[in-house]
Amino acid sequence: MRINENTLLEGRRVVLVPYEREHVPRYHQWMTCPELQKLTASQPLTLEQEYEMQRRWREDDDNKKRWADPRVAEEDCMVGDVNLFLTDSEDPSLGEIEIMIAEPKDRGRGIGKEVARMMMCYGITRLGIHKFEAKIGKENQVSLALFQKLHFQEVSYSEAFQESTLELRIDEEHEKRLAGDRSLMEEKNYRETKAAIRPETAVHPRI
């Protein structure tokens, strides 16, 4: 995460911020939910293990962010998780994307699609990614439908893990399709933006 540790991405309805230590308790609470564990193929961790995981993510060179509603304090308004991992050291143009909407009230509102497109734009323009992958469990039909709407195609299926691998190669047509999203997303310095928040409100300014 070193390459983007101070990056904040502001979209139309969501703000993506780096995964900080103060976000860990909320994330840990989410991941005690059996449904989310199943949908994300995750094993429950202790709070101490989650803090250690956060520390390691901060020191990695891949991309991991939380998204937040800018009207309230970050740790109180987190609704999900988005990751963009650089998984192949021999192919830096490949990125694996993951999305989770943890809060039930925020599902079905188009947030996942907006966040996915924001992260894809960032990956293409800032990280030089030209191919995206998403690995999704068979029972996670919502995520499968989301990525299919984004023109991902299934390239393989693992019977052992009950998991599909979907892929999207970025060509000129996809570049044009994503071009409109770039104008709706603003990149800012996370530290400077956070420092500008008045302590009595703890609200992210929306410019």
mmCIF file of C-alpha atoms in Angstrom:
data_model
loop_
_atom_site.group_PDB
_atom_site.id
_atom_site.type_symbol
_atom_site.label_atom_id
_atom_site.label_comp_id
_atom_site.label_asym_id
_atom_site.label_seq_id
_atom_site.Cartn_x
_atom_site.Cartn_y
_atom_site.Cartn_z
ATOM 1 C CA MET A 1 0.000 0.000 0.000
ATOM 2 C CA ARG A 2 3.018 2.304 0.155
ATOM 3 C CA ILE A 3 2.388 3.571 -3.368
ATOM 4 C CA ASN A 4 -0.988 5.057 -2.458
ATOM 5 C CA GLU A 5 -0.961 5.318 1.324
ATOM 6 C CA ASN A 6 -2.117 8.957 1.231
ATOM 7 C CA THR A 7 -4.586 8.669 -1.652
ATOM 8 C CA LEU A 8 -8.241 9.595 -1.209
ATOM 9 C CA LEU A 9 -10.677 9.073 -4.093
ATOM 10 C CA GLU A 10 -13.911 11.037 -4.011
ATOM 11 C CA GLY A 11 -16.757 9.928 -6.251
ATOM 12 C CA ARG A 12 -20.372 10.980 -6.615
ATOM 13 C CA ARG A 13 -21.692 9.087 -3.590
ATOM 14 C CA VAL A 14 -18.688 7.490 -1.918
ATOM 15 C CA VAL A 15 -15.213 8.341 -0.711
ATOM 16 C CA LEU A 16 -12.428 5.774 -0.752
ATOM 17 C CA VAL A 17 -9.853 6.153 2.007
ATOM 18 C CA PRO A 18 -6.813 4.111 3.087
ATOM 19 C CA TYR A 19 -7.394 1.394 5.668
ATOM 20 C CA GLU A 20 -6.315 2.954 8.967
ATOM 21 C CA ARG A 21 -5.955 1.537 12.465
ATOM 22 C CA GLU A 22 -9.113 3.279 13.679
ATOM 23 C CA HIS A 23 -11.121 1.389 11.036
ATOM 24 C CA VAL A 24 -10.139 -2.046 12.384
ATOM 25 C CA PRO A 25 -12.810 -2.481 15.136
ATOM 26 C CA ARG A 26 -15.669 -1.811 12.679
ATOM 27 C CA TYR A 27 -14.177 -4.165 10.107
ATOM 28 C CA HIS A 28 -13.631 -6.837 12.760
ATOM 29 C CA GLN A 29 -17.273 -6.517 13.803
ATOM 30 C CA TRP A 30 -18.387 -7.061 10.211
ATOM 31 C CA MET A 31 -16.300 -10.170 9.818
ATOM 32 C CA THR A 32 -17.911 -11.918 12.790
ATOM 33 C CA CYS A 33 -20.978 -12.324 10.557
ATOM 34 C CA PRO A 34 -21.221 -15.910 9.197
ATOM 35 C CA GLU A 35 -22.917 -14.660 6.009
ATOM 36 C CA LEU A 36 -20.037 -12.301 5.176
ATOM 37 C CA GLN A 37 -17.485 -14.966 6.033
ATOM 38 C CA LYS A 38 -19.177 -17.307 3.582
ATOM 39 C CA LEU A 39 -19.594 -14.733 0.800
ATOM 40 C CA THR A 40 -15.989 -13.574 1.061
ATOM 41 C CA ALA A 41 -14.477 -17.019 1.743
ATOM 42 C CA SER A 42 -12.915 -15.590 4.909
ATOM 43 C CA GLN A 43 -11.918 -17.126 8.208
ATOM 44 C CA PRO A 44 -12.741 -15.235 11.431
ATOM 45 C CA LEU A 45 -9.788 -13.524 13.079
ATOM 46 C CA THR A 46 -9.301 -12.148 16.573
ATOM 47 C CA LEU A 47 -9.180 -8.381 16.991
ATOM 48 C CA GLU A 48 -5.426 -8.604 17.595
ATOM 49 C CA GLN A 49 -5.012 -10.530 14.349
ATOM 50 C CA GLU A 50 -7.044 -7.910 12.487
ATOM 51 C CA TYR A 51 -4.755 -5.152 13.816
ATOM 52 C CA GLU A 52 -1.732 -7.112 12.646
ATOM 53 C CA MET A 53 -3.358 -7.649 9.248
ATOM 54 C CA GLN A 54 -4.030 -3.918 8.956
ATOM 55 C CA ARG A 55 -0.393 -3.158 9.776
ATOM 56 C CA ARG A 56 0.783 -5.553 7.074
ATOM 57 C CA TRP A 57 -1.639 -4.108 4.516
ATOM 58 C CA ARG A 58 -0.279 -0.640 5.238
ATOM 59 C CA GLU A 59 3.223 -1.900 4.527
ATOM 60 C CA ASP A 60 2.356 -3.808 1.347
ATOM 61 C CA ASP A 61 2.622 -2.389 -2.152
ATOM 62 C CA ASP A 62 -0.864 -3.340 -3.226
ATOM 63 C CA ASN A 63 -3.961 -1.243 -3.003
ATOM 64 C CA LYS A 64 -6.507 -1.535 -0.199
ATOM 65 C CA LYS A 65 -9.124 1.029 0.741
ATOM 66 C CA ARG A 66 -12.288 1.418 2.741
ATOM 67 C CA TRP A 67 -15.115 3.540 1.512
ATOM 68 C CA ALA A 68 -17.023 6.023 3.589
ATOM 69 C CA ASP A 69 -20.018 8.310 3.527
ATOM 70 C CA PRO A 70 -18.432 11.778 3.756
ATOM 71 C CA ARG A 71 -21.217 13.197 5.948
ATOM 72 C CA VAL A 72 -20.081 11.480 9.155
ATOM 73 C CA ALA A 73 -16.874 10.363 10.838
ATOM 74 C CA GLU A 74 -15.005 7.680 8.900
ATOM 75 C CA GLU A 75 -15.109 4.879 11.437
ATOM 76 C CA ASP A 76 -18.837 5.458 11.994
ATOM 77 C CA CYS A 77 -19.843 5.477 8.336
ATOM 78 C CA MET A 78 -17.859 2.656 6.758
ATOM 79 C CA VAL A 79 -20.169 0.585 4.577
ATOM 80 C CA GLY A 80 -17.778 -1.817 2.893
ATOM 81 C CA ASP A 81 -14.405 -2.818 1.613
ATOM 82 C CA VAL A 82 -12.690 -2.666 -1.762
ATOM 83 C CA ASN A 83 -9.304 -4.134 -2.658
ATOM 84 C CA LEU A 84 -7.092 -4.042 -5.704
ATOM 85 C CA PHE A 85 -4.253 -6.544 -5.313
ATOM 86 C CA LEU A 86 -1.189 -6.746 -7.538
ATOM 87 C CA THR A 87 -0.989 -10.513 -7.413
ATOM 88 C CA ASP A 88 1.633 -11.396 -10.041
ATOM 89 C CA SER A 89 5.161 -10.057 -9.557
ATOM 90 C CA GLU A 90 5.959 -11.012 -13.154
ATOM 91 C CA ASP A 91 2.936 -9.184 -14.551
ATOM 92 C CA PRO A 92 2.397 -5.762 -12.915
ATOM 93 C CA SER A 93 -0.413 -5.054 -15.390
ATOM 94 C CA LEU A 94 -2.674 -7.613 -13.657
ATOM 95 C CA GLY A 95 -4.900 -6.559 -10.760
ATOM 96 C CA GLU A 96 -7.311 -8.660 -8.691
ATOM 97 C CA ILE A 97 -10.320 -6.687 -7.505
ATOM 98 C CA GLU A 98 -12.530 -7.510 -4.525
ATOM 99 C CA ILE A 99 -15.634 -5.716 -3.276
ATOM 100 C CA MET A 100 -17.740 -6.220 -0.166
ATOM 101 C CA ILE A 101 -20.782 -4.259 0.975
ATOM 102 C CA ALA A 102 -20.979 -5.166 4.641
ATOM 103 C CA GLU A 103 -23.906 -3.003 5.725
ATOM 104 C CA PRO A 104 -27.235 -4.547 4.603
ATOM 105 C CA LYS A 105 -28.931 -1.138 4.384
ATOM 106 C CA ASP A 106 -26.397 -0.017 1.783
ATOM 107 C CA ARG A 107 -26.813 -2.987 -0.555
ATOM 108 C CA GLY A 108 -28.705 -2.655 -3.802
ATOM 109 C CA ARG A 109 -28.022 1.066 -4.139
ATOM 110 C CA GLY A 110 -25.397 0.907 -6.897
ATOM 111 C CA ILE A 111 -22.535 1.650 -4.518
ATOM 112 C CA GLY A 112 -20.626 -1.495 -5.449
ATOM 113 C CA LYS A 113 -20.722 -0.647 -9.143
ATOM 114 C CA GLU A 114 -19.537 2.910 -8.564
ATOM 115 C CA VAL A 115 -16.677 1.782 -6.332
ATOM 116 C CA ALA A 116 -15.604 -0.920 -8.789
ATOM 117 C CA ARG A 117 -15.443 1.571 -11.645
ATOM 118 C CA MET A 118 -13.536 4.070 -9.485
ATOM 119 C CA MET A 119 -10.945 1.477 -8.547
ATOM 120 C CA MET A 120 -10.632 0.287 -12.115
ATOM 121 C CA CYS A 121 -10.050 3.849 -13.319
ATOM 122 C CA TYR A 122 -7.430 4.338 -10.630
ATOM 123 C CA GLY A 123 -5.766 1.035 -11.503
ATOM 124 C CA ILE A 124 -5.586 1.893 -15.190
ATOM 125 C CA THR A 125 -4.416 5.500 -14.860
ATOM 126 C CA ARG A 126 -2.153 5.260 -11.815
ATOM 127 C CA LEU A 127 -0.959 1.656 -11.656
ATOM 128 C CA GLY A 128 -0.800 0.694 -15.335
ATOM 129 C CA ILE A 129 -3.242 -2.186 -14.992
ATOM 130 C CA HIS A 130 -4.601 -3.605 -18.251
ATOM 131 C CA LYS A 131 -6.250 -6.791 -17.007
ATOM 132 C CA PHE A 132 -8.557 -7.249 -14.014
ATOM 133 C CA GLU A 133 -9.542 -10.475 -12.294
ATOM 134 C CA ALA A 134 -12.264 -11.202 -9.766
ATOM 135 C CA LYS A 135 -12.659 -14.482 -7.868
ATOM 136 C CA ILE A 136 -16.207 -15.029 -6.636
ATOM 137 C CA GLY A 137 -17.903 -17.896 -4.821
ATOM 138 C CA LYS A 138 -20.692 -19.756 -6.627
ATOM 139 C CA GLU A 139 -23.323 -18.673 -4.092
ATOM 140 C CA ASN A 140 -22.445 -14.995 -4.315
ATOM 141 C CA GLN A 141 -24.835 -14.263 -7.162
ATOM 142 C CA VAL A 142 -24.977 -10.530 -6.413
ATOM 143 C CA SER A 143 -21.239 -10.102 -6.950
ATOM 144 C CA LEU A 144 -21.280 -12.323 -10.033
ATOM 145 C CA ALA A 145 -24.046 -10.168 -11.528
ATOM 146 C CA LEU A 146 -22.162 -6.970 -10.657
ATOM 147 C CA PHE A 147 -18.978 -7.974 -12.435
ATOM 148 C CA GLN A 148 -20.875 -9.335 -15.419
ATOM 149 C CA LYS A 149 -22.519 -5.913 -15.771
ATOM 150 C CA LEU A 150 -18.999 -4.487 -15.844
ATOM 151 C CA HIS A 151 -18.258 -6.808 -18.810
ATOM 152 C CA PHE A 152 -16.134 -9.336 -16.903
ATOM 153 C CA GLN A 153 -16.201 -12.820 -18.443
ATOM 154 C CA GLU A 154 -15.796 -16.143 -16.626
ATOM 155 C CA VAL A 155 -12.495 -17.767 -17.633
ATOM 156 C CA SER A 156 -12.342 -20.672 -15.161
ATOM 157 C CA TYR A 157 -14.182 -22.413 -12.343
ATOM 158 C CA SER A 158 -12.693 -24.220 -9.341
ATOM 159 C CA GLU A 159 -14.758 -27.163 -8.140
ATOM 160 C CA ALA A 160 -12.545 -27.458 -5.054
ATOM 161 C CA PHE A 161 -13.231 -23.875 -3.952
ATOM 162 C CA GLN A 162 -16.652 -23.530 -5.640
ATOM 163 C CA GLU A 163 -15.316 -20.314 -7.118
ATOM 164 C CA SER A 164 -15.410 -18.599 -10.497
ATOM 165 C CA THR A 165 -12.564 -16.505 -11.881
ATOM 166 C CA LEU A 166 -13.783 -13.635 -14.030
ATOM 167 C CA GLU A 167 -11.563 -11.492 -16.205
ATOM 168 C CA LEU A 168 -11.674 -8.178 -18.013
ATOM 169 C CA ARG A 169 -8.950 -7.112 -20.427
ATOM 170 C CA ILE A 170 -8.857 -3.373 -20.935
ATOM 171 C CA ASP A 171 -8.900 -2.414 -24.592
ATOM 172 C CA GLU A 172 -9.634 0.858 -26.347
ATOM 173 C CA GLU A 173 -13.383 0.319 -26.064
ATOM 174 C CA HIS A 174 -13.204 -0.189 -22.310
ATOM 175 C CA GLU A 175 -10.945 2.848 -21.979
ATOM 176 C CA LYS A 176 -13.614 4.980 -23.658
ATOM 177 C CA ARG A 177 -16.338 3.473 -21.487
ATOM 178 C CA LEU A 178 -14.445 4.315 -18.315
ATOM 179 C CA ALA A 179 -13.413 7.780 -19.489
ATOM 180 C CA GLY A 180 -16.624 9.330 -18.188
ATOM 181 C CA ASP A 181 -15.955 7.995 -14.698
ATOM 182 C CA ARG A 182 -12.647 9.812 -14.444
ATOM 183 C CA SER A 183 -14.375 13.176 -14.701
ATOM 184 C CA LEU A 184 -16.653 12.184 -11.803
ATOM 185 C CA MET A 185 -13.819 11.095 -9.507
ATOM 186 C CA GLU A 186 -11.384 13.420 -7.791
ATOM 187 C CA GLU A 187 -8.071 12.290 -6.333
ATOM 188 C CA LYS A 188 -6.935 14.076 -3.171
ATOM 189 C CA ASN A 189 -4.300 13.790 -0.463
ATOM 190 C CA TYR A 190 -5.869 11.829 2.397
ATOM 191 C CA ARG A 191 -3.739 13.406 5.166
ATOM 192 C CA GLU A 192 -4.379 16.962 3.996
ATOM 193 C CA THR A 193 -8.110 16.353 3.597
ATOM 194 C CA LYS A 194 -8.380 14.758 7.027
ATOM 195 C CA ALA A 195 -6.463 17.621 8.632
ATOM 196 C CA ALA A 196 -8.946 20.075 7.130
ATOM 197 C CA ILE A 197 -11.876 18.513 8.986
ATOM 198 C CA ARG A 198 -13.061 20.575 11.945
ATOM 199 C CA PRO A 199 -12.809 18.529 15.176
ATOM 200 C CA GLU A 200 -16.312 19.427 16.320
ATOM 201 C CA THR A 201 -17.929 17.994 13.209
ATOM 202 C CA ALA A 202 -15.497 15.331 11.946
ATOM 203 C CA VAL A 203 -17.185 15.607 8.551
ATOM 204 C CA HIS A 204 -15.275 15.237 5.302
ATOM 205 C CA PRO A 205 -15.616 18.365 3.189
ATOM 206 C CA ARG A 206 -17.269 17.657 -0.150
ATOM 207 C CA ILE A 207 -15.878 19.916 -2.867
#
